[in-house]
XYZ file of C-alpha atoms in Angstrom:
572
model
C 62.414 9.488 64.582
C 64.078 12.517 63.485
C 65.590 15.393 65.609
C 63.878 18.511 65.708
C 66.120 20.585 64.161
C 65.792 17.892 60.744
C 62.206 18.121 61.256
C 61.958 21.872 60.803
C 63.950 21.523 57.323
C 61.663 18.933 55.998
C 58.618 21.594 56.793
C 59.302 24.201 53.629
C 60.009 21.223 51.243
C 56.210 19.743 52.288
C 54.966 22.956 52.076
C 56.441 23.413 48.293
C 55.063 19.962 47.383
C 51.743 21.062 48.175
C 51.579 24.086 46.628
C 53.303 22.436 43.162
C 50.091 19.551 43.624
C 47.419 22.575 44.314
C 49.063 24.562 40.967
C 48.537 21.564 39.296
C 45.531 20.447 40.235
C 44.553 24.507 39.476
C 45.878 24.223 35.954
C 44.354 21.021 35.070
C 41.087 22.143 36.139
C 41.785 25.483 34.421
C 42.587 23.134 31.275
C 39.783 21.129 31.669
C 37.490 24.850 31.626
C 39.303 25.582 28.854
C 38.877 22.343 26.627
C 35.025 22.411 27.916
C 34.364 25.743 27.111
C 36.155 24.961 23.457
C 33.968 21.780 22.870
C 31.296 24.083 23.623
C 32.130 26.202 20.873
C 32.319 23.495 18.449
C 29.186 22.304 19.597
C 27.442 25.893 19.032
C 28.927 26.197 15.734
C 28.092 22.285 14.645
C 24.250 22.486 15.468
C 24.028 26.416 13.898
C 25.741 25.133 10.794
C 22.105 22.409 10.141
C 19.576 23.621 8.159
C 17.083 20.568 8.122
C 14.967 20.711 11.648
C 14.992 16.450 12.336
C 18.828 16.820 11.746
C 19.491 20.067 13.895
C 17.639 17.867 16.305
C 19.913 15.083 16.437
C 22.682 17.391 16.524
C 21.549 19.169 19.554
C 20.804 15.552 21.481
C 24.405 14.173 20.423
C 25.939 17.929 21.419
C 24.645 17.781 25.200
C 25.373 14.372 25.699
C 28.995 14.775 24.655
C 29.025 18.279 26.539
C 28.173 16.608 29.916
C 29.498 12.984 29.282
C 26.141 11.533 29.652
C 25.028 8.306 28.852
C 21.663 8.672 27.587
C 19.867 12.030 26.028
C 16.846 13.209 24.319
C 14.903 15.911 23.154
C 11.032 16.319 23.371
C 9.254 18.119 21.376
C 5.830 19.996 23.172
C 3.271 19.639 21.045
C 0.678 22.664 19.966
C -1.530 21.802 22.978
C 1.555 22.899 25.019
C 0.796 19.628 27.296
C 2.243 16.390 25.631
C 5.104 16.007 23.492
C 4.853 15.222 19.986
C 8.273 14.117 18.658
C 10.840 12.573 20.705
C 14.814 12.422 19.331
C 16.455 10.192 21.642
C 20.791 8.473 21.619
C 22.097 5.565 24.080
C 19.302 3.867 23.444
C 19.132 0.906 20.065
C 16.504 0.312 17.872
C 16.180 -3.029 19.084
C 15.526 -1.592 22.902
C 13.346 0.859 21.722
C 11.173 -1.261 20.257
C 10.839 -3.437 23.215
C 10.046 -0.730 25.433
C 7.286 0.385 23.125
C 5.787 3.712 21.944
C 7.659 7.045 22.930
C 6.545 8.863 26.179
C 4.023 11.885 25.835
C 5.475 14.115 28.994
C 3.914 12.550 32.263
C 6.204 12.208 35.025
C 9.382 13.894 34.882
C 9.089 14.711 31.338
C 6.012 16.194 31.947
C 7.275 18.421 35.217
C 9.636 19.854 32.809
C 6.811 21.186 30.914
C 4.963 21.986 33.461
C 7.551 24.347 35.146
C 10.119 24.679 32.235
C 12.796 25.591 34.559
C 16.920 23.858 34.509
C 16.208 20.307 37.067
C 18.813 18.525 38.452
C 18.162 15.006 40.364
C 20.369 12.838 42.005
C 18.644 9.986 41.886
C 15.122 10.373 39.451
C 13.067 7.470 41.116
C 13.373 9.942 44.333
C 11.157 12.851 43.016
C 7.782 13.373 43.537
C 6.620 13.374 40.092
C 8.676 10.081 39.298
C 6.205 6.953 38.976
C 8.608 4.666 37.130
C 9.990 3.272 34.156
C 8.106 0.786 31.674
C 9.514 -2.917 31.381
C 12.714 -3.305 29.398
C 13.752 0.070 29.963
C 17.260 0.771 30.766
C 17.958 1.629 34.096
C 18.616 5.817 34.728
C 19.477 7.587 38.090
C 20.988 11.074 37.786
C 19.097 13.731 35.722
C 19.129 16.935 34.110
C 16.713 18.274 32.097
C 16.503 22.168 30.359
C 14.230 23.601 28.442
C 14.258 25.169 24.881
C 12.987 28.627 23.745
C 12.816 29.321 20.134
C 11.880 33.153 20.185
C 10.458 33.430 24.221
C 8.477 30.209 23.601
C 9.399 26.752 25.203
C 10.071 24.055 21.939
C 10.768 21.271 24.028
C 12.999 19.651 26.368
C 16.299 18.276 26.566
C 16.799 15.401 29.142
C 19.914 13.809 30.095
C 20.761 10.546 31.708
C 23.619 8.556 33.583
C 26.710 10.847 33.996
C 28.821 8.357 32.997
C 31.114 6.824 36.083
C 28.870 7.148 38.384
C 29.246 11.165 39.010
C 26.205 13.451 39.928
C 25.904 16.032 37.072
C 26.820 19.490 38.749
C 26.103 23.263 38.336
C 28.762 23.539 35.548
C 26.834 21.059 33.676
C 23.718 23.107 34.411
C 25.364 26.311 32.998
C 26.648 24.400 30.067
C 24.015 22.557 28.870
C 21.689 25.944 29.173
C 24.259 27.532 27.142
C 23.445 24.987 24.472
C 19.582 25.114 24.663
C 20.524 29.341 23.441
C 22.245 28.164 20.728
C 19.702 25.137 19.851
C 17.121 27.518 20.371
C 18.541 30.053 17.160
C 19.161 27.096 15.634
C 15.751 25.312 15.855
C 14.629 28.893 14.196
C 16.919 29.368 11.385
C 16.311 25.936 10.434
C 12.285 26.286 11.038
C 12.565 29.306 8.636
C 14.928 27.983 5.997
C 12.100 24.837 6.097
C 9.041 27.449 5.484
C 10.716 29.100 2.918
C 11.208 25.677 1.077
C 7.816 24.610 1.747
C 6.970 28.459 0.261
C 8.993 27.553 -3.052
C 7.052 23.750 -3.330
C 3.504 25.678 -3.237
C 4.444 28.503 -5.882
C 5.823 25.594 -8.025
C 2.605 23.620 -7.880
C 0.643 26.623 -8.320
C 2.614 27.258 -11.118
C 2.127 23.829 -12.861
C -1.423 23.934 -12.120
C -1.961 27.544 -13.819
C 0.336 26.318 -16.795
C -1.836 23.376 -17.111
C -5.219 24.775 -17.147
C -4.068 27.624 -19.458
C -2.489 25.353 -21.934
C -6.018 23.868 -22.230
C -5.588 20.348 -19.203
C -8.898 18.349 -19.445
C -10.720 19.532 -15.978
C -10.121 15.854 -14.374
C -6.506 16.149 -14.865
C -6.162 19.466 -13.267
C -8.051 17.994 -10.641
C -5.918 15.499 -10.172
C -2.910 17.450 -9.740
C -4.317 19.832 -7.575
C -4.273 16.477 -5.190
C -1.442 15.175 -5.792
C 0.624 18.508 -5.553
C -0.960 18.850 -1.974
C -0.505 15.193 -0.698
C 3.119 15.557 -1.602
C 3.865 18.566 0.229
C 2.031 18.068 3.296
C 2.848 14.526 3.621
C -0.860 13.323 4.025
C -1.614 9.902 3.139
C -4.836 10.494 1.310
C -5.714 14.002 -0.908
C -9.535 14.375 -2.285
C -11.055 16.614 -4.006
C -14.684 17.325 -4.265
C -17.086 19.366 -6.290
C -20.652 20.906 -5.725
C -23.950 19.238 -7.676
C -25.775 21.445 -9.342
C -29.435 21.904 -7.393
C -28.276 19.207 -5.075
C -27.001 20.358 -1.946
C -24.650 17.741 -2.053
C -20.736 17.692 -2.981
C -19.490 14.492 -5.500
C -15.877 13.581 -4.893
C -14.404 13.724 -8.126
C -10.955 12.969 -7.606
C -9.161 11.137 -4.626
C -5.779 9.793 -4.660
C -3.534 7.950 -2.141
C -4.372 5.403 0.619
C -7.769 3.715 0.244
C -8.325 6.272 -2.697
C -11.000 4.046 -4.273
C -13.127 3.544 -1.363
C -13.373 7.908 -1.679
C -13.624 8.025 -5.391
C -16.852 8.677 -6.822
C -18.579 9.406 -2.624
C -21.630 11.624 -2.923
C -21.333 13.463 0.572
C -23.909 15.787 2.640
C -22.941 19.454 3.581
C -23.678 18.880 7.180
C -22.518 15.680 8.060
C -18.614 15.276 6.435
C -15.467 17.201 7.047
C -15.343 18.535 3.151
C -19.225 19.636 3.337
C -18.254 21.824 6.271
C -15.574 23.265 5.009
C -17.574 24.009 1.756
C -20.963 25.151 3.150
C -18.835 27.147 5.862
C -16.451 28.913 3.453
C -12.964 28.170 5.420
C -10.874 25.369 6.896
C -12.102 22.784 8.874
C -10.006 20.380 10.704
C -10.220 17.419 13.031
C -7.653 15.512 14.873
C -8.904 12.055 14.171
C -10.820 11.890 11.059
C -12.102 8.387 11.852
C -14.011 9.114 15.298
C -14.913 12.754 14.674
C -18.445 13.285 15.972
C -19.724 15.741 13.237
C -18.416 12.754 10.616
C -20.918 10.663 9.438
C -19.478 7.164 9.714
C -21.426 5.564 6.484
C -19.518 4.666 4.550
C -16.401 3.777 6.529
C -13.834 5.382 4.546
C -10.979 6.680 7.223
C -9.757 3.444 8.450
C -6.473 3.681 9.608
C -6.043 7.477 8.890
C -6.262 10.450 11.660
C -5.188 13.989 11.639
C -7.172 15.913 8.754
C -8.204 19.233 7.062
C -10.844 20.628 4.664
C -9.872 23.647 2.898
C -12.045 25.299 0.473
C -10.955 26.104 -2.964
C -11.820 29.561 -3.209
C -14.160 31.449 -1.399
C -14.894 35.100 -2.841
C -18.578 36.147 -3.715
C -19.719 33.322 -5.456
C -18.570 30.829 -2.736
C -16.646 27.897 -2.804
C -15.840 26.577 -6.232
C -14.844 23.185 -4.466
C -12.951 21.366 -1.615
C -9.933 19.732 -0.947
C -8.932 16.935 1.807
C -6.187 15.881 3.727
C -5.546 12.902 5.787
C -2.436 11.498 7.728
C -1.894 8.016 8.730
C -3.313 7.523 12.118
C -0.645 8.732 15.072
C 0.722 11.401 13.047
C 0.745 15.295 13.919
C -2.129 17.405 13.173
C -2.697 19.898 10.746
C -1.056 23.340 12.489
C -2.175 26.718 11.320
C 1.680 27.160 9.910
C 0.567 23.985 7.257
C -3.090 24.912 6.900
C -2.283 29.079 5.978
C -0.531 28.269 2.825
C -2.397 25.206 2.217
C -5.193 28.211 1.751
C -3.461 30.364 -0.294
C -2.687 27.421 -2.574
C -6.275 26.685 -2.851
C -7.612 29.915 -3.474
C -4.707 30.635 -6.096
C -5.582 27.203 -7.608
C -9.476 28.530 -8.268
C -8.383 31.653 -9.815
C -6.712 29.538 -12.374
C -10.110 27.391 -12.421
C -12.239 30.362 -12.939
C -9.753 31.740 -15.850
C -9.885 28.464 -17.728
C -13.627 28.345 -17.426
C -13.824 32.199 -19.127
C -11.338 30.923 -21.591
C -13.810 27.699 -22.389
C -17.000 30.143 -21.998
C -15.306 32.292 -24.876
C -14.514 29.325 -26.648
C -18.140 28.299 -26.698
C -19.544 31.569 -27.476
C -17.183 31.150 -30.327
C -18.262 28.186 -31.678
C -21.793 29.056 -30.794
C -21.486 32.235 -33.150
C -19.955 30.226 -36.175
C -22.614 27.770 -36.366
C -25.123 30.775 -35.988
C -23.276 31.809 -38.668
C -23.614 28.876 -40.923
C -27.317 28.184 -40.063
C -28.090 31.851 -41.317
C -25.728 30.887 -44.780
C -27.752 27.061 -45.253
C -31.134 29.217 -44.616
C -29.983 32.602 -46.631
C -28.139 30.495 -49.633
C -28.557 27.306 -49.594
C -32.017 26.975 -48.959
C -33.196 29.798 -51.507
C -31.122 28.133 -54.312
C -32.471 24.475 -54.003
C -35.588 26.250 -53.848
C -35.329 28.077 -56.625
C -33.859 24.879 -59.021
C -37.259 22.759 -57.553
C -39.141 25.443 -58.788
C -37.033 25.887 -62.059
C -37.561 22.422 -62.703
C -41.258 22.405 -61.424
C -42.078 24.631 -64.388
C -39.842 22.856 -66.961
C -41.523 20.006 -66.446
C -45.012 21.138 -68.048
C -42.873 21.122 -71.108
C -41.511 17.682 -71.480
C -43.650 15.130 -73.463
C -41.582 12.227 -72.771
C -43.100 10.264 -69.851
C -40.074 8.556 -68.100
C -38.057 11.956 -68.662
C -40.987 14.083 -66.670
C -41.399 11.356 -63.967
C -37.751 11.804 -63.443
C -37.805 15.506 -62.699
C -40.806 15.380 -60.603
C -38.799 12.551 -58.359
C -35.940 15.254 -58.595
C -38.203 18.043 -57.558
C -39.303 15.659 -54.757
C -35.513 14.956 -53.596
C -34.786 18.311 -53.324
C -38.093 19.024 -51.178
C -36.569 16.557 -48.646
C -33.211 18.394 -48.676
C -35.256 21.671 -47.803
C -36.592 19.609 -45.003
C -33.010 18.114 -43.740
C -31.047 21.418 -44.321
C -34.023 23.080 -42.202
C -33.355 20.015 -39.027
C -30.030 21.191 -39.239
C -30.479 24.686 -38.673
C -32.418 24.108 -35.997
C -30.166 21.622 -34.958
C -27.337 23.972 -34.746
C -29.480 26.549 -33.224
C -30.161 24.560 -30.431
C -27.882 23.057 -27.247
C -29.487 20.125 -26.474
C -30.403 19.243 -22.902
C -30.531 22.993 -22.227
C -32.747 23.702 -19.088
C -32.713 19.574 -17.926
C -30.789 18.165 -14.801
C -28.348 15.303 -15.419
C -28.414 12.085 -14.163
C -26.496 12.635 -11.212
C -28.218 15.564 -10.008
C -32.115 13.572 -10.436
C -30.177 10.629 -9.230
C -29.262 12.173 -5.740
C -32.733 13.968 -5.593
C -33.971 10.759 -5.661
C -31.841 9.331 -2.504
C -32.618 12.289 -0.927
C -36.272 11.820 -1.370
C -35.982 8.482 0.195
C -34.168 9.263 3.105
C -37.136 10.820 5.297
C -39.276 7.636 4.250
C -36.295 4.983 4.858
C -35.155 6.697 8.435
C -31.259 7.249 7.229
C -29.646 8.690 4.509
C -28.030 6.329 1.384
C -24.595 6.331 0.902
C -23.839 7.539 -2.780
C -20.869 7.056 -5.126
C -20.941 7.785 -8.520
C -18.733 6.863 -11.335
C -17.964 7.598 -15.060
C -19.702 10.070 -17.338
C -22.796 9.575 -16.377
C -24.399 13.338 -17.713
C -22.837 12.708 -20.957
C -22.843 8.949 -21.871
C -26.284 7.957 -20.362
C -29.193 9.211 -23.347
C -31.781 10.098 -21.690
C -34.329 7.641 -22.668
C -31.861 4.773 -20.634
C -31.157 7.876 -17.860
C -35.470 8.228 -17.255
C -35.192 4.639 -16.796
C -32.279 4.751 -14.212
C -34.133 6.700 -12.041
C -37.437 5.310 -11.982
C -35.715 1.609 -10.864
C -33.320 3.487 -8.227
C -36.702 5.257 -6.807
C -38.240 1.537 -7.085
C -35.137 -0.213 -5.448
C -35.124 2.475 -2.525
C -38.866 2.012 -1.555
C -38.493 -1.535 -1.367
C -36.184 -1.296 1.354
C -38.368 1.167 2.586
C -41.363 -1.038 2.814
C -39.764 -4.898 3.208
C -35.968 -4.401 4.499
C -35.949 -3.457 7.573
C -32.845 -2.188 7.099
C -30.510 1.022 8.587
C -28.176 1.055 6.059
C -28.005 1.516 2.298
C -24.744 1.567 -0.317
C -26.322 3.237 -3.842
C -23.372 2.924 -7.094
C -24.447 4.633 -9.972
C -21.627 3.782 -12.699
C -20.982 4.181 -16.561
C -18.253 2.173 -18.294
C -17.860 -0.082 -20.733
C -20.633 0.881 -22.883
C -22.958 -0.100 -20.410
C -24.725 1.883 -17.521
C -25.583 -0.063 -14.223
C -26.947 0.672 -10.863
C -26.437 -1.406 -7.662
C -28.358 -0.656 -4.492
C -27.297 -2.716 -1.452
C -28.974 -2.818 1.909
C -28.613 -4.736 5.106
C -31.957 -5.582 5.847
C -33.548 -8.846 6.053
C -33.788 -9.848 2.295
C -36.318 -10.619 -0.502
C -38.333 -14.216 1.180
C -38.948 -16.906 -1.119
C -42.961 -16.392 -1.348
C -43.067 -12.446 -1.120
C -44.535 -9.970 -3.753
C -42.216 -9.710 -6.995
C -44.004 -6.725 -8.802
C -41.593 -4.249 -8.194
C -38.361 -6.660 -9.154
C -40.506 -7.950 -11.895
C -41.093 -4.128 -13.632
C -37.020 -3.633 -13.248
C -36.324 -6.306 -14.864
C -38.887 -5.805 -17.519
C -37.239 -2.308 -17.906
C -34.088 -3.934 -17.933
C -34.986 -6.558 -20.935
C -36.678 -3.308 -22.927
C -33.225 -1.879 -23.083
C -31.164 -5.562 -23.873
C -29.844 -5.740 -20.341
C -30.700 -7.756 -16.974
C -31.470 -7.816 -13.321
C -29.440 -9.481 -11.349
C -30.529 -9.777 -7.295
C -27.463 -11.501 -4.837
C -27.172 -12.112 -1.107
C -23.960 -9.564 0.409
C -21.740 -11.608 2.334
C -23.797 -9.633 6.076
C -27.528 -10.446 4.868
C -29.989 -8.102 3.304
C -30.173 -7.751 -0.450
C -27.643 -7.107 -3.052
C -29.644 -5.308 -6.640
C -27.987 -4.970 -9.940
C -29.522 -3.302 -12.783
C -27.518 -3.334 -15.986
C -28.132 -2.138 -19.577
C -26.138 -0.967 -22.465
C -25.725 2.290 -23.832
C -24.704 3.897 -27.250
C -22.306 6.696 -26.629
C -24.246 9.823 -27.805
């Protein structure tokens, strides 16, 4: 042991060592500030520089994770009913674990007091707060926690939740103040890139209302048109299924003319009620109508099952000035996807109405087309009556009166025969005339309008309504001779389930195609017994026969009665 004298010299020199450790330890941490605050910056300036929203997204989770060396991160997104989350971006975590662990969370326990009180929360230890009820099997194991929220313009986005500061440290204020100075920046970011996505989205509807317009004005066949309408619409929303439908004349009913996408055939051709499906609301009503699960919507009708496996959809109305509604168009997602928001469905409306002013324009472009042609063969009717007419006229009766004078027999028999010819010309030129003075079927309702008058008859006397899908060109390739016939064996078919089936459900096709016409009417009811009355079957099949085509009656795979009535038909 030292004297006391050597003990006082030693006292400065431990005195300078720890003040030279202290500095140190000062500069390192003032290094440390300085390194955190510049990975900061980079971090501001990498997740402002991202224009697409999923990939500003990742950048923001990868940012804070980096920013407070945690382990796991992720960022919920609150969904419109301000109460779940409906996107979660998550990193630490595989593919592999997340699909052991199953579907993403929604925002109950921790995740969900963040929403609840969207406030900076700290835990030491997460399974320790009240809210806290667990984690689901194969989930990795967490502790520490800090969650922040982020505002996009005063309004809470979402969430960002971090995990595990990694060696086992407690995440502290500085963290805190960090990671909130990220959610700022994510927040501007989240909105530039949320604009920069509308104005894209902006740019995809003008260009499909411009290739609509071009191709209605450049003279598109109406189905076509149709068609792209759909198609334009599915694309840009993302929806799994796009229909369009059209009013019946003096029907009350809408016919869905065009559906493409998922399950597109099972739509195609639907004849669907104004107060019992999405697009009949939207039509009758004169605006949007939504629903967040198409297939278990309560003002749906279920018959015929058509939604399986979609969920989220909207009916917008195409047009809706004074005359009303010119049609409808529908949107589905897959099942589990987001809903329709009011940012999708507002220029999802403009598109529509923009797409029937090109409709209407093409139709006064047809109507003066028609009014054209009407007009020239007014105009040739009056020159075959004026002219041509008068002068075969006047030759019969030029050679009427030369006739008197010839002697020879054979030679007179000859110009009377003549004279008779050109009587029957009169008559044919005359058929013409009013032939072309005429528009035939003027005043009469087509085959699919009597068609669905006829199911709707029925309904009241059967207990439900028919489901109805029509197909082809039925007003146009079905004569009318074959189309009276069509209707009198659906109205047969339909009051034999009425009176025998038993039955609560019925499945009516009405299709053209293939030079033939044929109508199948399906019920589950109890079917046709072996010993009961035949009349009715026997009179359709005797119609059927008439016409050179046949009845053919089957079994459907759930019982009741399967009817198809098939005959050919001569394009007119």
């Amino acid at each position: 042991m030292g004297s006391p004298e050597e003990a006082r010299a030693r006292l400065p020199q431990l005195r300078l060592d720890e003040l030279l450790e202290e500095l140190q330890a000062r500069l390192d941490a003032a290094r440390g500030t300085r390194d955190r605050v510049h990975s900061l910056l980079e971090a501001v300036l990498s997740v402002g520089r991202e224009l697409d929203l999923e990939q500003a997204l990742f950048s923001i989770v990868e940012a804070a994770a980096a920013l407070v060396d945690a382990e796991y991160a992720a960022l919920g997104v609150i969904g419109p009913d301000g109460k779940r989350l409906s996107a979660f971006h998550t990193i630490g975590v595989s593919e592999e674990q997340i699909a052991r662990i199953g579907p993403y969370p929604e925002g109950h326990g921790i995740l969900g007091e963040l929403i609840s009180h969207p406030e900076p929360l700290r835990l030491a230890k997460i399974s320790e707060h009240p809210a806290s009820y667990g984690f689901p099997a194969h989930h990795p194991p967490m502790n520490t926690f800090l969650g922040v929220p982020i505002r996009v313009r005063d309004q809470v986005f979402g969430n960002l939740y971090l995990t595990e500061k990694r060696g086992g440290a407690q995440f502290d204020e500085e963290d805190v103040s960090v990671t909130l100075t990220l959610a700022v920046a994510a927040g501007v970011a989240i909105d530039n890139a949320r604009l920069y996505e509308e104005s894209r989205l902006r740019e995809r509807w003008l260009r499909a209302n411009a290739d609509i317009t071009h191709n209605l004005m450049s003279g598109g066949d109406r189905t076509e048109v149709l068609a792209l309408i759909a198609e334009r619409a599915r694309e840009i929303t993302g929806a799994a299924l796009a229909a369009v439908a059209l009013p019946m004349e003096d029907t009350g009913s809408l016919a869905v003319e065009i559906a493409v996408g998922m399950d597109a055939e099972v739509h195609r051709g639907l004849v669907l009620p104004m107060d019992s499906s999405l697009m009949g609301l939207a039509f009758s009503g004169a605006a949007p109508v939504s629903s967040a699960d198409v297939g278990h919507d309560e003002r749906i009708s279920l018959e015929p099952q058509r939604f399986g496996g979609l969920g989220p959809a909207v009916a917008v109305p195409i047009g809706a000035g004074e005359g009303g509604p010119r049609g409808v168009v529908l949107l589905a997602r897959k099942a589990g996807q987001p809903v329709f928001s009011a940012a999708e469905t507002e220029p999802l409306k403009t598109f529509a109405a923009q797409a029937a002013v090109a409709m209407e324009l093409a139709e006064r472009r047809q109507d003066a087309e028609e009014v054209a042609v009407l007009k020239d063969r007014d105009r040739i009717a009056r020159d075959l009556h004026d002219l041509a007419i008068q002068r075969l006229f006047a030759t019969g009766m030029t050679l009427q009166s030369a006739g008197r004078f010839i002697e020879h027999e054979e030679a007179s028999e000859r110009v009377v025969r003549a004279v008779d010819d050109l009587d029957e010309t009169i008559k044919i030129i005359r058929s013409t005339i009013f032939g072309l003075r005429t528009r035939e079927g003027a005043g009469e309702a087509g085959l699919r309008a009597r068609a669905v008058r006829v199911v709707g008859e029925a309904a009241p006397v059967l207990g439900f309504a028919p489901s109805v899908r029509m197909e082809g060109l039925l007003d146009t390739d079905v004569p009318k001779e074959i189309a009276d016939h069509v209707v009198a064996v659906l109205s047969e078919a339909l009051t034999n389930i009425a009176r025998h089936a038993h039955a609560n459900r019925a499945d009516v096709l009405l299709a053209t195609g293939g030079r033939e016409v044929r109508l199948s009417v399906t019920d589950n009811g109890v079917g046709i017994p072996a010993d009961g009355r035949r009349s009715g079957l026997r009179n359709m099949a005797e119609r059927a026969e008439q016409l050179g085509g046949r009845l053919e009656l089957g079994k459907p795979e759930g019982g009741g009665t399967a009817l198809v009535w098939r005959v050919p038909v001569q394009k007119q």
